[in-house]
Tab-separated table of C-alpha atoms in Angstrom:
chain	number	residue	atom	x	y	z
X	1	UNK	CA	-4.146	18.571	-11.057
X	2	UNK	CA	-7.678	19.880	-10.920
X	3	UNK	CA	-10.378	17.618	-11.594
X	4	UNK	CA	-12.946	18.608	-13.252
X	5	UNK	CA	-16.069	17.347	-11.302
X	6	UNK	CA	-18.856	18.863	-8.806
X	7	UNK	CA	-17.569	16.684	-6.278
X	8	UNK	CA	-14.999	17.746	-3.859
X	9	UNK	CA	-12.229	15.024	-4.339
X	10	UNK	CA	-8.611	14.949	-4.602
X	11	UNK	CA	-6.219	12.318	-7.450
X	12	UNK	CA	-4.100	10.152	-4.920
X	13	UNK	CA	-0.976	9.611	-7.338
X	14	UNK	CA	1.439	7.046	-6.023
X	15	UNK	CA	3.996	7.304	-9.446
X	16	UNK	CA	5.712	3.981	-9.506
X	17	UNK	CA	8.595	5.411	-12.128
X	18	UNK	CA	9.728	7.115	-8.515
X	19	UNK	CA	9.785	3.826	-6.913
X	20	UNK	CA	13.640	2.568	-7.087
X	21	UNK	CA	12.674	-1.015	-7.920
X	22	UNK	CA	14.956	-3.572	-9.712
X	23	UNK	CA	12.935	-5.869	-11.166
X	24	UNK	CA	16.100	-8.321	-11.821
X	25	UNK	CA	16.070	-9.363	-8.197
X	26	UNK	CA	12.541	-10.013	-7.980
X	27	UNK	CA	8.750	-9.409	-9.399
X	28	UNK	CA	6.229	-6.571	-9.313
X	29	UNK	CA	3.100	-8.097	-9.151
X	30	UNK	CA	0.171	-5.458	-10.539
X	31	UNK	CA	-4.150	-6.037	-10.941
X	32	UNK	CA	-4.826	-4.407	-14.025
X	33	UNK	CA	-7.810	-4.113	-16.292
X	34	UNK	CA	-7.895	-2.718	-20.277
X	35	UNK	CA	-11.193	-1.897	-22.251
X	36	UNK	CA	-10.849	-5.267	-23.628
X	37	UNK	CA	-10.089	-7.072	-19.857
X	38	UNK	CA	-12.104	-6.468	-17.033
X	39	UNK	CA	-10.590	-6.626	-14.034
X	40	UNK	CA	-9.116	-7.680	-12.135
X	41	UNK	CA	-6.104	-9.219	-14.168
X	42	UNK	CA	-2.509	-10.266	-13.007
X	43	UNK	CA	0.266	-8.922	-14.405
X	44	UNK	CA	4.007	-8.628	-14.064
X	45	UNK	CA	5.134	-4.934	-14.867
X	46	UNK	CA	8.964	-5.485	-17.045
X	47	UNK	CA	10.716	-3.304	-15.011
X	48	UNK	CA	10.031	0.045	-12.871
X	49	UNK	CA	8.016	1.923	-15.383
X	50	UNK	CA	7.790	-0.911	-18.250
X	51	UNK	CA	4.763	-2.129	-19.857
X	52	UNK	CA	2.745	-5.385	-18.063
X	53	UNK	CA	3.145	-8.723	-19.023
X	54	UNK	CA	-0.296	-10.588	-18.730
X	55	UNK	CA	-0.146	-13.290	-16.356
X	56	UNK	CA	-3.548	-14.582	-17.185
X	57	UNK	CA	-2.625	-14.677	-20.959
X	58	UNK	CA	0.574	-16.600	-20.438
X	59	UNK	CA	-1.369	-19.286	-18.132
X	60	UNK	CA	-5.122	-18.917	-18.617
X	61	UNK	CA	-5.286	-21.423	-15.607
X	62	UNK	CA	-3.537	-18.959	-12.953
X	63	UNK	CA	-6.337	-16.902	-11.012
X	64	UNK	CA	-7.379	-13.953	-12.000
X	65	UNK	CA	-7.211	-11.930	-8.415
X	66	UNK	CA	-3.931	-11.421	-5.980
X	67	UNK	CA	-5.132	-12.755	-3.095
X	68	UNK	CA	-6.221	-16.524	-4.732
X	69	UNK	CA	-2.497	-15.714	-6.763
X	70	UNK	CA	-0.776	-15.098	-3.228
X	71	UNK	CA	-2.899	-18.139	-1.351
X	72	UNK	CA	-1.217	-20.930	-3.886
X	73	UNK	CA	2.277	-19.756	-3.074
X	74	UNK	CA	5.082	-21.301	-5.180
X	75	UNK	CA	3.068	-22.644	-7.607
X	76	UNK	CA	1.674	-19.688	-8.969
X	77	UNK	CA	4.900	-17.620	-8.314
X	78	UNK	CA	6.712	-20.491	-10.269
X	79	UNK	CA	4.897	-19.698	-13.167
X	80	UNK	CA	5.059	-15.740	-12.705
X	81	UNK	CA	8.705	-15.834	-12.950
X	82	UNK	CA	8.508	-18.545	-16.233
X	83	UNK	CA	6.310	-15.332	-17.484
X	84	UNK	CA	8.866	-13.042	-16.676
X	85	UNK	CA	11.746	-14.730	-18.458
X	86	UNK	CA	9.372	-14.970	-21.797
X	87	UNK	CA	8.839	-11.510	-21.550
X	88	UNK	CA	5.492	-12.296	-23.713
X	89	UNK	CA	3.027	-11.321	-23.693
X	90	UNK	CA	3.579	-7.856	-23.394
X	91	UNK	CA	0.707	-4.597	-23.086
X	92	UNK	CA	1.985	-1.159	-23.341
X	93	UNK	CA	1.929	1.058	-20.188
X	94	UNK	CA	-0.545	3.575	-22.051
X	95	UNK	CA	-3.499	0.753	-22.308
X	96	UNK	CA	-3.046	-0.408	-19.055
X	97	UNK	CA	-5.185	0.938	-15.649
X	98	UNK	CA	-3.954	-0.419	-12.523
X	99	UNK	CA	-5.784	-1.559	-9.439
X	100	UNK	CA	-4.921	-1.996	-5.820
X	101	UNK	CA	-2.519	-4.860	-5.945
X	102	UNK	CA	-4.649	-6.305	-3.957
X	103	UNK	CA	-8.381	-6.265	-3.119
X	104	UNK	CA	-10.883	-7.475	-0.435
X	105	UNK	CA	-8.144	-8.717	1.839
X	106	UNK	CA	-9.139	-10.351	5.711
X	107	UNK	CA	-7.687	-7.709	7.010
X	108	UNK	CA	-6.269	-4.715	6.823
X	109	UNK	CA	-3.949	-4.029	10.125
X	110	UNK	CA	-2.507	-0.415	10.951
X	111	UNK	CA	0.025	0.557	13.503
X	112	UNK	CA	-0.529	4.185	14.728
X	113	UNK	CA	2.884	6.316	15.978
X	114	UNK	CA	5.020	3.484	14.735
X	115	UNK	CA	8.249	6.303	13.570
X	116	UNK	CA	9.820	7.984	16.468
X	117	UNK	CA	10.726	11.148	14.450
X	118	UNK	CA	6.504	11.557	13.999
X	119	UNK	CA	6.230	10.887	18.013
X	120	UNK	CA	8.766	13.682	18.322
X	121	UNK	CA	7.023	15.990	16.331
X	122	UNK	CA	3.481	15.089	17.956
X	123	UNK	CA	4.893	15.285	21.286
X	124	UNK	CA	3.811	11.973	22.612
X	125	UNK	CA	6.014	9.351	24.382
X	126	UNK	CA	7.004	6.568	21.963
X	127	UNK	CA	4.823	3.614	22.636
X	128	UNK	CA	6.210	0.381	24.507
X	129	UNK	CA	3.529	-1.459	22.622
X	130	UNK	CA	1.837	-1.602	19.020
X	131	UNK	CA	-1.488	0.684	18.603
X	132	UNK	CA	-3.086	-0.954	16.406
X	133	UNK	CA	-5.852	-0.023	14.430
X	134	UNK	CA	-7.952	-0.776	11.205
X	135	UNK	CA	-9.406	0.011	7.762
X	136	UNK	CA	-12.248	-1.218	5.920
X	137	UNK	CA	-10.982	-3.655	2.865
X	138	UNK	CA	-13.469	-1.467	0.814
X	139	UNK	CA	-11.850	1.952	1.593
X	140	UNK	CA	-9.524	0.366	-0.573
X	141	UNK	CA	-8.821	2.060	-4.191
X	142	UNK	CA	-6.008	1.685	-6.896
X	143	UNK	CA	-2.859	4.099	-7.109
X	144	UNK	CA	-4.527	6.516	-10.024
X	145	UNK	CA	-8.013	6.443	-8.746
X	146	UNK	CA	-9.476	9.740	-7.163
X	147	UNK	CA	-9.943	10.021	-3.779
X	148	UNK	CA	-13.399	11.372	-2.494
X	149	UNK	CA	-13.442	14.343	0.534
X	150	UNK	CA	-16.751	13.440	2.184
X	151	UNK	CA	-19.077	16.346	2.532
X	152	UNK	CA	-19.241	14.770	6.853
X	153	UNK	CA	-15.623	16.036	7.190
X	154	UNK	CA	-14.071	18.989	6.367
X	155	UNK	CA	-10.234	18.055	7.482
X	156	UNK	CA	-9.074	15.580	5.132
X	157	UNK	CA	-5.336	14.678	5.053
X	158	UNK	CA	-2.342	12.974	3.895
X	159	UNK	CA	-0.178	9.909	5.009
X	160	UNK	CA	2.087	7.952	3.103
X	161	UNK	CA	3.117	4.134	4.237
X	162	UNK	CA	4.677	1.213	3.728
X	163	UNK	CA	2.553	-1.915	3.616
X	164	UNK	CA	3.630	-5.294	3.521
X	165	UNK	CA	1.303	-7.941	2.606
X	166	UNK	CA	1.105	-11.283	4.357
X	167	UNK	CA	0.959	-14.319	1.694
X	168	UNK	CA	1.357	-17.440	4.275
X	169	UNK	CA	-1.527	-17.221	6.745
X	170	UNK	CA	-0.115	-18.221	10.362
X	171	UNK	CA	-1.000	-17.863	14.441
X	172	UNK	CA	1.148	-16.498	17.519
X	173	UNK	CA	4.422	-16.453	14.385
X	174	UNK	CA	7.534	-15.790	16.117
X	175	UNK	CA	9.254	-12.900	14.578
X	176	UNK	CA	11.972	-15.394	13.622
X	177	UNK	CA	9.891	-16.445	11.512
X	178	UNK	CA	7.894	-14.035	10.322
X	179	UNK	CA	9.240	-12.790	7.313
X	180	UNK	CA	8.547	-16.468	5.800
X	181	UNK	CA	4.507	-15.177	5.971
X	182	UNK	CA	5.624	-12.143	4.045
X	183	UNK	CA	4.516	-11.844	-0.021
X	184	UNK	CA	5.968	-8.760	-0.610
X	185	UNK	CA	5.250	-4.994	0.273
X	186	UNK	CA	3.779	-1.782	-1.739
X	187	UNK	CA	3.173	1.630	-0.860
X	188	UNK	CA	0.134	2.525	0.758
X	189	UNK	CA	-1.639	6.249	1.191
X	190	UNK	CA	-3.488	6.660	4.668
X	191	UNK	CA	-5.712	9.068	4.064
X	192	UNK	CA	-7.635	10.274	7.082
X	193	UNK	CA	-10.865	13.061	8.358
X	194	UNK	CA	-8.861	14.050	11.382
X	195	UNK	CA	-11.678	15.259	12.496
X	196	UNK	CA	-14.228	12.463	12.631
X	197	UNK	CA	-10.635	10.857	14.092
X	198	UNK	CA	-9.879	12.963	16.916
X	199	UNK	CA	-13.378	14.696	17.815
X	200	UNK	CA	-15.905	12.263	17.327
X	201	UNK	CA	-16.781	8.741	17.403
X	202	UNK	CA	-15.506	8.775	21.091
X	203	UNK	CA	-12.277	9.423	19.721
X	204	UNK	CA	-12.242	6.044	18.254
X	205	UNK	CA	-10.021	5.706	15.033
X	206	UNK	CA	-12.049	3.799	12.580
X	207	UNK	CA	-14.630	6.026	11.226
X	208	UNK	CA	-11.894	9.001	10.370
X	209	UNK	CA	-9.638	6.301	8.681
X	210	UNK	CA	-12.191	4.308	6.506
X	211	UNK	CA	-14.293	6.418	4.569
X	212	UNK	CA	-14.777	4.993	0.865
X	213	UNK	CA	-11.427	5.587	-1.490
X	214	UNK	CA	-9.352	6.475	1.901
X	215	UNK	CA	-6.799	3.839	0.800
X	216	UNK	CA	-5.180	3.708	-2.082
X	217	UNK	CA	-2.502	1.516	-3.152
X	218	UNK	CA	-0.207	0.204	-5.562
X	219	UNK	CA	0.945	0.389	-8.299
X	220	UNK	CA	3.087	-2.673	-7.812
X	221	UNK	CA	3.189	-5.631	-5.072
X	222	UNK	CA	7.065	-6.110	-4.670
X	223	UNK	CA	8.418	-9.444	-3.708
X	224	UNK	CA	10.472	-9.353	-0.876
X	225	UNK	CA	13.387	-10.841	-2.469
X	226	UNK	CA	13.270	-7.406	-4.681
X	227	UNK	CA	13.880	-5.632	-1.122
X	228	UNK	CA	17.027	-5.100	0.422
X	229	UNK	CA	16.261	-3.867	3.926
X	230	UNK	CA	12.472	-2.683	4.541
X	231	UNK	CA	13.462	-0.828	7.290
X	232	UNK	CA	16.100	1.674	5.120
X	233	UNK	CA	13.876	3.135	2.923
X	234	UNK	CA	13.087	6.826	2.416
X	235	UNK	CA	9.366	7.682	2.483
X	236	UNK	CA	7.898	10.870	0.939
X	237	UNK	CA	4.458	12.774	0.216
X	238	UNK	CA	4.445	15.491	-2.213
X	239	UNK	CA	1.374	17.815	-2.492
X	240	UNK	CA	1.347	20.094	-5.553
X	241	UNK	CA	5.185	19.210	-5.956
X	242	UNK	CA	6.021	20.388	-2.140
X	243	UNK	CA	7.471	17.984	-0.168
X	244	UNK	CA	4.914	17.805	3.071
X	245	UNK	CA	5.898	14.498	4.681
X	246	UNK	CA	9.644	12.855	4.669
X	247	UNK	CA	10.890	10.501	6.848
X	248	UNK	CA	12.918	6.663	6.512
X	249	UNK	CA	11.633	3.398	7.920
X	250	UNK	CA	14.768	3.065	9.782
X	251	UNK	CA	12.713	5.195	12.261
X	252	UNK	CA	10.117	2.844	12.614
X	253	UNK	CA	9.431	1.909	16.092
X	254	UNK	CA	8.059	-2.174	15.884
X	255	UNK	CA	9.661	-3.341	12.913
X	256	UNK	CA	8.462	-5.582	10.573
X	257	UNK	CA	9.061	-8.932	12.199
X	258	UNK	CA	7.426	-7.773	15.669
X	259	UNK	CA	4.871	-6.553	14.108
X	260	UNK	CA	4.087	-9.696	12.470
X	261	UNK	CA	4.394	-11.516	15.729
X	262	UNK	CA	2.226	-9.490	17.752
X	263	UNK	CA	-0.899	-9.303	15.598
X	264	UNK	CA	-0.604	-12.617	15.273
X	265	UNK	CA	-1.938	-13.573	18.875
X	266	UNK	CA	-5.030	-13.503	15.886
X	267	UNK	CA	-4.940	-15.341	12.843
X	268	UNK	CA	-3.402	-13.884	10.237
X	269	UNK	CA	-4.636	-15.281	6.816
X	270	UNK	CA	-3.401	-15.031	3.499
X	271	UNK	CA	-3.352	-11.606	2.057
X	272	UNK	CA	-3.786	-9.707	5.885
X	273	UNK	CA	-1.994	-6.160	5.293
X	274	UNK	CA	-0.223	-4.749	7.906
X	275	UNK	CA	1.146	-0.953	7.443
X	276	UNK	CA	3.521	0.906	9.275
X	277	UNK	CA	1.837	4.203	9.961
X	278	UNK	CA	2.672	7.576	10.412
X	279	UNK	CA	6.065	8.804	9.579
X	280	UNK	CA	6.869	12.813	9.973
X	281	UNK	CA	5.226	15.388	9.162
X	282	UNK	CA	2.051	13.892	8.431
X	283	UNK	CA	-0.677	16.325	7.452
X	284	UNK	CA	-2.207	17.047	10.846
X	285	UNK	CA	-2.749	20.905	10.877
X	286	UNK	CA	-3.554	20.823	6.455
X	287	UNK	CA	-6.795	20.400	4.891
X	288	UNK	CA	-7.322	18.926	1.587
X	289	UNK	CA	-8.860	21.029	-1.260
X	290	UNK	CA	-10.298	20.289	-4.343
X	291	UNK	CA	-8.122	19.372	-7.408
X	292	UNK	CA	-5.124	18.773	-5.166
X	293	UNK	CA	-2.330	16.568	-6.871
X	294	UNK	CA	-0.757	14.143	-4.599
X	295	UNK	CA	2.554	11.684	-5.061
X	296	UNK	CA	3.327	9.147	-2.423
X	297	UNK	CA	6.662	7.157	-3.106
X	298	UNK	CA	9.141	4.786	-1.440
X	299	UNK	CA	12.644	4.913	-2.487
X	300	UNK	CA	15.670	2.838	-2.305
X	301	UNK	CA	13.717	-0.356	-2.107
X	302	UNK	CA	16.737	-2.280	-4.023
């Protein structure tokens, strides 16, 4: 999709009617805002690809971001799925724009080679521990939004992830335990500047990862009951309708669970984000033009 600006960006897409959600067996959680609401708003989408039931409107007394939502725990998700049952009321897809499902979180934690197909394919031994690494919370941007290319890099590329979003905050969690900290999980689009990555910065991550708009998100925050088995689900990136990245979480190397209980030697508070980064065939030789349409999608999730 070109885009019709000066600037060189690129449209992030992550299409939730491609996300294989059943709504039945648990709750997408979406920020949204209208040209009548500001946002951020909660809302509930129907079902995969329905229109958005406004949380706020049901119960003017829930808050009005995810993380204060996700930091009151069962009594705010009591009343989400009271909302759910009404079914009122209702906004239409069309006059709806969603935002990250969640914003300005303590952290956001990322786990580099963490799929041993994309350690295979890089040529690298598989770890024996977590690499962990991080993003700013303000390279965050919702699922539609554009993503910028900064005029400082000129080797911009794709990742798609899962991310799983911690709701219960917690310290040294066994990963017995840990998916008790877990709200739910969303998709999650790691775009990087490979070569403020790998060349500079003394070959320190953080600057090539966290340039503004470099994460997008969304469009839904699943609950976990809504997810049969994180670890079985395909994962695919799409750029101009080729398929560029595929891959399954059952090829992750730390799963969930010990991932939760090693980052956790710190405090993790409600809302931290951890994502599983870097399944195959991630964009490491490609460069990212102007008016390139992206998809990012998790399937199988139910």
């Amino acid at each position: 999709m070109l885009v019709p600006v000066s600037r060189t960006l690129f449209t992030a897409l992550l299409q939730n009617h491609k996300v294989l959600y059943q709504i039945s067996r648990g709750m997408r959680l979406v920020q949204f805002q209208t040209p009548h609401l500001k946002g951020p708003h909660l809302g509930l989408e129907e079902k995969d690809g329905g229109g958005v039931i406004d949380l706020n409107a049901f119960d003017p007394s829930l808050p009005k971001t995810m993380r204060e939502f996700l930091e009151q725990g069962e009594t705010t998700l009591s009343v989400a799925k009271r909302a759910l049952e009404s079914k009122q009321p209702v906004l239409k897809r069309s006059e709806v724009t969603f935002l990250a499902p969640i914003t300005q979180p303590d952290k956001v934690v990322c786990v580099g080679m963490n799929y041993v197909d994309h350690c295979k394919e890089q040529n690298v031994p598989v770890p024996t521990e977590p690499i962990i690494f991080s993003k700013f919370s303000s390279s965050i941007v919702g699922p539609y939004d554009d993503v910028v290319l900064p005029p400082e890099s000129k080797e911009v590329d794709w990742e798609v992830e899962l991310a799983f979003v911690i709701g219960k905050k917690g310290k040294h969690i066994k990963a017995t335990d840990a998916m008790a900290h877990v709200a739910g999980f969303t998709v999650a689009h790691d775009v990087s500047a490979r070569d403020w990555q790998m060349r500079r910065n003394g070959k320190q991550w953080l600057l090539g990862k966290t340039f503004d708009t470099f994460c997008p998100l969304g469009p839904a925050l699943v609950t976990k009951d809504c997810v049969a088995d994180p670890h079985n689900l395909k994962i695919c990136c799409r750029v101009n309708g080729e398929v560029v990245q595929s891959s399954s979480t059952n090829q992750m190397v730390f799963k969930t669970e010990d991932l939760i209980a090693w980052v956790s030697q710190k405090e993790m508070k409600s809302s931290v984000r951890l994502k599983d980064w870097e399944p195959s065939s991630t964009g490491w030789c490609d460069t990212i033009i102007l008016g390139t349409c992206k998809l990012c999608f998790l399937t199988s999730l139910c």
